[in-house]
Amino acid sequence: MAQSEVVEGLEGLGKDWASDREVFRGAPWGKGMMWIFLLSDTFIFTSFLTGYMTVRMSATAPWPFPSEVFALTLFGQSIPLILIAIMTFVLITSSGTMALAVNYGYRRDRTKTFWLMAATAGLGATFVGMQAFEWTKLIMEGVRPWGNPMGAAQFGSSFFMITGFHGLHVSAGVIYLLVVAFRVRRGYYEKRGYEIVEIAGLYWHFVDLVWVFIFAFFYLW
């Protein structure tokens, strides 16, 4: 290979590298790192749900009916999935308040951003509280990670592992949102920029999206 061809190749490589740097110039690193984290978390939840489907289809004992397991008795009437429907509504509503918080964050409206993030965290805490009530009800009915009086023993381990892992994400998200919200209120991001509110929103929307799949797999199937 001639020396001129080598030089031209190196120059072309340098131009490609420079163009790649221009593409990512100004992109916030926090947002990129959050996308990488969410991608890795997607793999984890996908593995959990795939394992759940495999266990359910291979179970020798009958799998419990969700309408019976998750029924809630109100005024002497058994209402199937009412608590789960309320939990889902609360979490979806929190996505709306989070989206508004991001909007007002970029408008640099600290007061509205703070209260919307606080409302989102409050809805998240409400969801976790209702999930704790749901766990308590199932435990009182004899459901355990190692056993289940209503049918297949694998139901308890699958349910507590997957919903517990998601609940841990929601709990961490509530703390994360509150920390960011109070920093917004104090004007911490006035000079740094409000990208952190959008980054927190990415995490929260991911948590909400994962719940949609858990809801479909556990409570509707």
PDB file of C-alpha atoms in Angstrom:
ATOM      1  CA  MET A   1       0.000   0.000   0.000  1.00  0.00           C
ATOM      2  CA  ALA A   2       1.399   3.402  -0.950  1.00  0.00           C
ATOM      3  CA  GLN A   3       2.238   5.924   1.729  1.00  0.00           C
ATOM      4  CA  SER A   4      -0.214   8.431   0.239  1.00  0.00           C
ATOM      5  CA  GLU A   5      -3.069   5.904   0.611  1.00  0.00           C
ATOM      6  CA  VAL A   6      -2.162   5.335   4.264  1.00  0.00           C
ATOM      7  CA  VAL A   7      -2.160   9.091   4.884  1.00  0.00           C
ATOM      8  CA  GLU A   8      -5.527   9.487   3.149  1.00  0.00           C
ATOM      9  CA  GLY A   9      -6.957   6.639   5.218  1.00  0.00           C
ATOM     10  CA  LEU A  10      -5.788   8.208   8.466  1.00  0.00           C
ATOM     11  CA  GLU A  11      -7.186  11.581   7.412  1.00  0.00           C
ATOM     12  CA  GLY A  12     -10.537   9.958   6.620  1.00  0.00           C
ATOM     13  CA  LEU A  13     -10.547   8.232  10.000  1.00  0.00           C
ATOM     14  CA  GLY A  14      -9.800  11.522  11.699  1.00  0.00           C
ATOM     15  CA  LYS A  15     -12.682  13.217   9.874  1.00  0.00           C
ATOM     16  CA  ASP A  16     -15.077  10.428  10.880  1.00  0.00           C
ATOM     17  CA  TRP A  17     -14.023  10.752  14.509  1.00  0.00           C
ATOM     18  CA  ALA A  18     -14.411  14.515  14.399  1.00  0.00           C
ATOM     19  CA  SER A  19     -17.900  14.212  12.882  1.00  0.00           C
ATOM     20  CA  ASP A  20     -18.932  11.749  15.610  1.00  0.00           C
ATOM     21  CA  ARG A  21     -17.756  14.184  18.260  1.00  0.00           C
ATOM     22  CA  GLU A  22     -19.815  16.955  16.654  1.00  0.00           C
ATOM     23  CA  VAL A  23     -22.938  14.797  16.762  1.00  0.00           C
ATOM     24  CA  PHE A  24     -22.644  14.255  20.519  1.00  0.00           C
ATOM     25  CA  ARG A  25     -21.326  17.719  21.362  1.00  0.00           C
ATOM     26  CA  GLY A  26     -23.639  19.371  23.867  1.00  0.00           C
ATOM     27  CA  ALA A  27     -25.600  16.213  24.646  1.00  0.00           C
ATOM     28  CA  PRO A  28     -26.007  15.917  28.432  1.00  0.00           C
ATOM     29  CA  TRP A  29     -24.086  12.967  29.821  1.00  0.00           C
ATOM     30  CA  GLY A  30     -26.685  12.412  32.505  1.00  0.00           C
ATOM     31  CA  LYS A  31     -29.354  11.681  29.925  1.00  0.00           C
ATOM     32  CA  GLY A  32     -27.079   9.266  28.074  1.00  0.00           C
ATOM     33  CA  MET A  33     -26.208   7.417  31.264  1.00  0.00           C
ATOM     34  CA  MET A  34     -29.880   7.208  32.217  1.00  0.00           C
ATOM     35  CA  TRP A  35     -30.722   5.654  28.829  1.00  0.00           C
ATOM     36  CA  ILE A  36     -27.968   3.077  29.341  1.00  0.00           C
ATOM     37  CA  PHE A  37     -29.291   2.274  32.818  1.00  0.00           C
ATOM     38  CA  LEU A  38     -32.857   1.940  31.519  1.00  0.00           C
ATOM     39  CA  LEU A  39     -31.680  -0.328  28.722  1.00  0.00           C
ATOM     40  CA  SER A  40     -29.966  -2.632  31.217  1.00  0.00           C
ATOM     41  CA  ASP A  41     -33.067  -2.570  33.415  1.00  0.00           C
ATOM     42  CA  THR A  42     -35.180  -3.489  30.400  1.00  0.00           C
ATOM     43  CA  PHE A  43     -33.110  -6.642  29.951  1.00  0.00           C
ATOM     44  CA  ILE A  44     -33.647  -7.557  33.618  1.00  0.00           C
ATOM     45  CA  PHE A  45     -37.420  -7.102  33.558  1.00  0.00           C
ATOM     46  CA  THR A  46     -37.646  -8.902  30.218  1.00  0.00           C
ATOM     47  CA  SER A  47     -35.764 -11.857  31.698  1.00  0.00           C
ATOM     48  CA  PHE A  48     -38.049 -11.883  34.738  1.00  0.00           C
ATOM     49  CA  LEU A  49     -41.243 -11.807  32.676  1.00  0.00           C
ATOM     50  CA  THR A  50     -39.935 -14.406  30.230  1.00  0.00           C
ATOM     51  CA  GLY A  51     -39.043 -16.655  33.160  1.00  0.00           C
ATOM     52  CA  TYR A  52     -42.514 -16.074  34.611  1.00  0.00           C
ATOM     53  CA  MET A  53     -44.182 -17.158  31.371  1.00  0.00           C
ATOM     54  CA  THR A  54     -41.987 -20.264  31.193  1.00  0.00           C
ATOM     55  CA  VAL A  55     -42.742 -21.230  34.792  1.00  0.00           C
ATOM     56  CA  ARG A  56     -46.460 -20.634  34.357  1.00  0.00           C
ATOM     57  CA  MET A  57     -46.755 -22.695  31.190  1.00  0.00           C
ATOM     58  CA  SER A  58     -44.724 -25.574  32.659  1.00  0.00           C
ATOM     59  CA  ALA A  59     -46.472 -25.667  36.054  1.00  0.00           C
ATOM     60  CA  THR A  60     -48.127 -29.012  36.798  1.00  0.00           C
ATOM     61  CA  ALA A  61     -50.589 -27.605  39.360  1.00  0.00           C
ATOM     62  CA  PRO A  62     -53.391 -25.268  38.216  1.00  0.00           C
ATOM     63  CA  TRP A  63     -52.440 -21.593  38.102  1.00  0.00           C
ATOM     64  CA  PRO A  64     -54.628 -19.308  40.294  1.00  0.00           C
ATOM     65  CA  PHE A  65     -57.200 -17.106  38.550  1.00  0.00           C
ATOM     66  CA  PRO A  66     -56.267 -13.422  38.986  1.00  0.00           C
ATOM     67  CA  SER A  67     -59.912 -12.382  39.387  1.00  0.00           C
ATOM     68  CA  GLU A  68     -60.133 -14.619  42.478  1.00  0.00           C
ATOM     69  CA  VAL A  69     -56.684 -14.036  43.957  1.00  0.00           C
ATOM     70  CA  PHE A  70     -56.777 -10.249  43.727  1.00  0.00           C
ATOM     71  CA  ALA A  71     -60.461  -9.721  44.541  1.00  0.00           C
ATOM     72  CA  LEU A  72     -61.196  -7.134  47.218  1.00  0.00           C
ATOM     73  CA  THR A  73     -64.245  -7.352  49.492  1.00  0.00           C
ATOM     74  CA  LEU A  74     -66.103  -4.050  49.849  1.00  0.00           C
ATOM     75  CA  PHE A  75     -69.443  -3.721  51.645  1.00  0.00           C
ATOM     76  CA  GLY A  76     -69.797  -7.477  51.644  1.00  0.00           C
ATOM     77  CA  GLN A  77     -69.217  -7.735  47.886  1.00  0.00           C
ATOM     78  CA  SER A  78     -66.170  -9.314  46.241  1.00  0.00           C
ATOM     79  CA  ILE A  79     -64.919  -6.952  43.530  1.00  0.00           C
ATOM     80  CA  PRO A  80     -62.210  -8.494  41.307  1.00  0.00           C
ATOM     81  CA  LEU A  81     -59.105  -6.430  40.541  1.00  0.00           C
ATOM     82  CA  ILE A  82     -60.526  -3.178  41.940  1.00  0.00           C
ATOM     83  CA  LEU A  83     -57.380  -2.427  43.962  1.00  0.00           C
ATOM     84  CA  ILE A  84     -55.134  -3.209  40.980  1.00  0.00           C
ATOM     85  CA  ALA A  85     -57.213  -0.921  38.751  1.00  0.00           C
ATOM     86  CA  ILE A  86     -56.829   1.934  41.241  1.00  0.00           C
ATOM     87  CA  MET A  87     -53.076   1.286  41.553  1.00  0.00           C
ATOM     88  CA  THR A  88     -52.700   1.365  37.779  1.00  0.00           C
ATOM     89  CA  PHE A  89     -54.729   4.580  37.498  1.00  0.00           C
ATOM     90  CA  VAL A  90     -52.584   6.227  40.181  1.00  0.00           C
ATOM     91  CA  LEU A  91     -49.334   5.302  38.430  1.00  0.00           C
ATOM     92  CA  ILE A  92     -50.552   6.405  34.990  1.00  0.00           C
ATOM     93  CA  THR A  93     -51.724   9.707  36.479  1.00  0.00           C
ATOM     94  CA  SER A  94     -48.259  10.197  37.945  1.00  0.00           C
ATOM     95  CA  SER A  95     -46.820  10.015  34.427  1.00  0.00           C
ATOM     96  CA  GLY A  96     -49.010  12.958  33.462  1.00  0.00           C
ATOM     97  CA  THR A  97     -47.883  15.082  36.404  1.00  0.00           C
ATOM     98  CA  MET A  98     -44.254  14.184  35.656  1.00  0.00           C
ATOM     99  CA  ALA A  99     -44.620  15.245  32.020  1.00  0.00           C
ATOM    100  CA  LEU A 100     -46.043  18.588  33.180  1.00  0.00           C
ATOM    101  CA  ALA A 101     -43.155  18.981  35.622  1.00  0.00           C
ATOM    102  CA  VAL A 102     -40.647  18.560  32.785  1.00  0.00           C
ATOM    103  CA  ASN A 103     -42.565  21.119  30.719  1.00  0.00           C
ATOM    104  CA  TYR A 104     -42.551  23.731  33.473  1.00  0.00           C
ATOM    105  CA  GLY A 105     -38.954  22.880  34.327  1.00  0.00           C
ATOM    106  CA  TYR A 106     -37.793  23.970  30.879  1.00  0.00           C
ATOM    107  CA  ARG A 107     -39.880  27.118  31.310  1.00  0.00           C
ATOM    108  CA  ARG A 108     -37.911  27.696  34.550  1.00  0.00           C
ATOM    109  CA  ASP A 109     -41.089  27.892  36.594  1.00  0.00           C
ATOM    110  CA  ARG A 110     -39.651  26.594  39.848  1.00  0.00           C
ATOM    111  CA  THR A 111     -42.864  26.671  41.875  1.00  0.00           C
ATOM    112  CA  LYS A 112     -44.995  24.640  39.457  1.00  0.00           C
ATOM    113  CA  THR A 113     -42.137  22.253  38.728  1.00  0.00           C
ATOM    114  CA  PHE A 114     -41.649  21.610  42.437  1.00  0.00           C
ATOM    115  CA  TRP A 115     -45.314  20.965  43.181  1.00  0.00           C
ATOM    116  CA  LEU A 116     -45.807  18.756  40.148  1.00  0.00           C
ATOM    117  CA  MET A 117     -42.775  16.667  41.070  1.00  0.00           C
ATOM    118  CA  ALA A 118     -43.980  16.491  44.668  1.00  0.00           C
ATOM    119  CA  ALA A 119     -47.400  15.361  43.392  1.00  0.00           C
ATOM    120  CA  THR A 120     -45.716  12.701  41.255  1.00  0.00           C
ATOM    121  CA  ALA A 121     -43.750  11.450  44.261  1.00  0.00           C
ATOM    122  CA  GLY A 122     -46.939  11.449  46.341  1.00  0.00           C
ATOM    123  CA  LEU A 123     -48.752   9.339  43.756  1.00  0.00           C
ATOM    124  CA  GLY A 124     -45.777   6.985  43.645  1.00  0.00           C
ATOM    125  CA  ALA A 125     -45.827   6.635  47.427  1.00  0.00           C
ATOM    126  CA  THR A 126     -49.563   5.940  47.251  1.00  0.00           C
ATOM    127  CA  PHE A 127     -48.915   3.176  44.737  1.00  0.00           C
ATOM    128  CA  VAL A 128     -46.290   1.592  47.024  1.00  0.00           C
ATOM    129  CA  GLY A 129     -48.670   1.804  49.969  1.00  0.00           C
ATOM    130  CA  MET A 130     -51.414   0.020  48.043  1.00  0.00           C
ATOM    131  CA  GLN A 131     -48.916  -2.597  46.909  1.00  0.00           C
ATOM    132  CA  ALA A 132     -47.946  -3.183  50.542  1.00  0.00           C
ATOM    133  CA  PHE A 133     -51.640  -3.661  51.358  1.00  0.00           C
ATOM    134  CA  GLU A 134     -51.933  -6.140  48.477  1.00  0.00           C
ATOM    135  CA  TRP A 135     -48.912  -8.104  49.735  1.00  0.00           C
ATOM    136  CA  THR A 136     -50.329  -8.147  53.271  1.00  0.00           C
ATOM    137  CA  LYS A 137     -53.648  -9.506  52.017  1.00  0.00           C
ATOM    138  CA  LEU A 138     -51.974 -12.322  50.058  1.00  0.00           C
ATOM    139  CA  ILE A 139     -49.662 -13.226  52.949  1.00  0.00           C
ATOM    140  CA  MET A 140     -52.644 -13.419  55.304  1.00  0.00           C
ATOM    141  CA  GLU A 141     -54.293 -15.777  52.805  1.00  0.00           C
ATOM    142  CA  GLY A 142     -51.279 -18.081  52.979  1.00  0.00           C
ATOM    143  CA  VAL A 143     -49.380 -17.113  49.810  1.00  0.00           C
ATOM    144  CA  ARG A 144     -45.616 -17.419  50.303  1.00  0.00           C
ATOM    145  CA  PRO A 145     -42.574 -17.381  47.984  1.00  0.00           C
ATOM    146  CA  TRP A 146     -42.249 -21.122  48.613  1.00  0.00           C
ATOM    147  CA  GLY A 147     -45.937 -22.083  48.570  1.00  0.00           C
ATOM    148  CA  ASN A 148     -49.459 -21.168  47.545  1.00  0.00           C
ATOM    149  CA  PRO A 149     -52.697 -22.683  48.871  1.00  0.00           C
ATOM    150  CA  MET A 150     -54.604 -21.453  45.808  1.00  0.00           C
ATOM    151  CA  GLY A 151     -52.733 -23.530  43.236  1.00  0.00           C
ATOM    152  CA  ALA A 152     -49.246 -23.685  41.722  1.00  0.00           C
ATOM    153  CA  ALA A 153     -46.509 -23.040  44.287  1.00  0.00           C
ATOM    154  CA  GLN A 154     -44.484 -21.047  41.744  1.00  0.00           C
ATOM    155  CA  PHE A 155     -47.110 -18.301  41.753  1.00  0.00           C
ATOM    156  CA  GLY A 156     -45.933 -16.875  45.087  1.00  0.00           C
ATOM    157  CA  SER A 157     -42.240 -16.736  44.210  1.00  0.00           C
ATOM    158  CA  SER A 158     -42.905 -15.192  40.785  1.00  0.00           C
ATOM    159  CA  PHE A 159     -45.361 -12.631  42.114  1.00  0.00           C
ATOM    160  CA  PHE A 160     -43.318 -11.433  45.090  1.00  0.00           C
ATOM    161  CA  MET A 161     -40.056 -11.298  43.121  1.00  0.00           C
ATOM    162  CA  ILE A 162     -41.315  -9.341  40.107  1.00  0.00           C
ATOM    163  CA  THR A 163     -43.762  -6.984  41.837  1.00  0.00           C
ATOM    164  CA  GLY A 164     -41.255  -6.494  44.673  1.00  0.00           C
ATOM    165  CA  PHE A 165     -38.483  -5.574  42.247  1.00  0.00           C
ATOM    166  CA  HIS A 166     -40.800  -3.099  40.540  1.00  0.00           C
ATOM    167  CA  GLY A 167     -41.935  -1.708  43.898  1.00  0.00           C
ATOM    168  CA  LEU A 168     -38.286  -1.153  44.812  1.00  0.00           C
ATOM    169  CA  HIS A 169     -37.884   0.885  41.616  1.00  0.00           C
ATOM    170  CA  VAL A 170     -40.937   2.983  42.474  1.00  0.00           C
ATOM    171  CA  SER A 171     -39.692   3.568  46.039  1.00  0.00           C
ATOM    172  CA  ALA A 172     -36.258   4.638  44.764  1.00  0.00           C
ATOM    173  CA  GLY A 173     -37.978   6.869  42.207  1.00  0.00           C
ATOM    174  CA  VAL A 174     -40.020   8.594  44.919  1.00  0.00           C
ATOM    175  CA  ILE A 175     -36.839   9.463  46.831  1.00  0.00           C
ATOM    176  CA  TYR A 176     -35.105  10.560  43.624  1.00  0.00           C
ATOM    177  CA  LEU A 177     -38.004  12.840  42.635  1.00  0.00           C
ATOM    178  CA  LEU A 178     -38.188  14.431  46.068  1.00  0.00           C
ATOM    179  CA  VAL A 179     -34.459  15.184  46.106  1.00  0.00           C
ATOM    180  CA  VAL A 180     -34.634  16.796  42.660  1.00  0.00           C
ATOM    181  CA  ALA A 181     -37.860  18.645  43.533  1.00  0.00           C
ATOM    182  CA  PHE A 182     -36.372  20.295  46.636  1.00  0.00           C
ATOM    183  CA  ARG A 183     -33.268  21.252  44.693  1.00  0.00           C
ATOM    184  CA  VAL A 184     -35.502  22.837  42.048  1.00  0.00           C
ATOM    185  CA  ARG A 185     -37.293  24.772  44.770  1.00  0.00           C
ATOM    186  CA  ARG A 186     -33.985  26.130  46.119  1.00  0.00           C
ATOM    187  CA  GLY A 187     -32.898  27.209  42.632  1.00  0.00           C
ATOM    188  CA  TYR A 188     -30.035  24.722  42.488  1.00  0.00           C
ATOM    189  CA  TYR A 189     -30.481  24.197  38.733  1.00  0.00           C
ATOM    190  CA  GLU A 190     -30.837  27.826  37.669  1.00  0.00           C
ATOM    191  CA  LYS A 191     -27.298  27.891  36.278  1.00  0.00           C
ATOM    192  CA  ARG A 192     -26.816  24.180  35.707  1.00  0.00           C
ATOM    193  CA  GLY A 193     -30.000  23.830  33.627  1.00  0.00           C
ATOM    194  CA  TYR A 194     -33.149  21.791  34.126  1.00  0.00           C
ATOM    195  CA  GLU A 195     -32.160  18.695  32.141  1.00  0.00           C
ATOM    196  CA  ILE A 196     -32.134  16.766  35.433  1.00  0.00           C
ATOM    197  CA  VAL A 197     -35.933  17.091  35.622  1.00  0.00           C
ATOM    198  CA  GLU A 198     -36.234  15.474  32.203  1.00  0.00           C
ATOM    199  CA  ILE A 199     -33.767  12.749  33.226  1.00  0.00           C
ATOM    200  CA  ALA A 200     -35.860  12.019  36.329  1.00  0.00           C
ATOM    201  CA  GLY A 201     -38.900  11.945  34.049  1.00  0.00           C
ATOM    202  CA  LEU A 202     -37.279   9.327  31.835  1.00  0.00           C
ATOM    203  CA  TYR A 203     -36.801   7.066  34.836  1.00  0.00           C
ATOM    204  CA  TRP A 204     -40.340   7.586  36.078  1.00  0.00           C
ATOM    205  CA  HIS A 205     -41.965   6.949  32.680  1.00  0.00           C
ATOM    206  CA  PHE A 206     -39.925   3.744  32.388  1.00  0.00           C
ATOM    207  CA  VAL A 207     -41.195   2.550  35.768  1.00  0.00           C
ATOM    208  CA  ASP A 208     -44.768   3.269  34.664  1.00  0.00           C
ATOM    209  CA  LEU A 209     -44.282   1.457  31.363  1.00  0.00           C
ATOM    210  CA  VAL A 210     -42.906  -1.639  33.087  1.00  0.00           C
ATOM    211  CA  TRP A 211     -45.983  -1.728  35.312  1.00  0.00           C
ATOM    212  CA  VAL A 212     -48.209  -1.936  32.208  1.00  0.00           C
ATOM    213  CA  PHE A 213     -46.479  -5.198  31.241  1.00  0.00           C
ATOM    214  CA  ILE A 214     -46.617  -6.562  34.800  1.00  0.00           C
ATOM    215  CA  PHE A 215     -50.311  -5.661  34.961  1.00  0.00           C
ATOM    216  CA  ALA A 216     -50.992  -7.503  31.716  1.00  0.00           C
ATOM    217  CA  PHE A 217     -48.939 -10.609  32.613  1.00  0.00           C
ATOM    218  CA  PHE A 218     -50.061 -11.062  36.237  1.00  0.00           C
ATOM    219  CA  TYR A 219     -53.530  -9.585  36.489  1.00  0.00           C
ATOM    220  CA  LEU A 220     -55.105 -10.019  33.052  1.00  0.00           C
ATOM    221  CA  TRP A 221     -53.591 -13.273  31.752  1.00  0.00           C
TER     222      TRP A 221
END
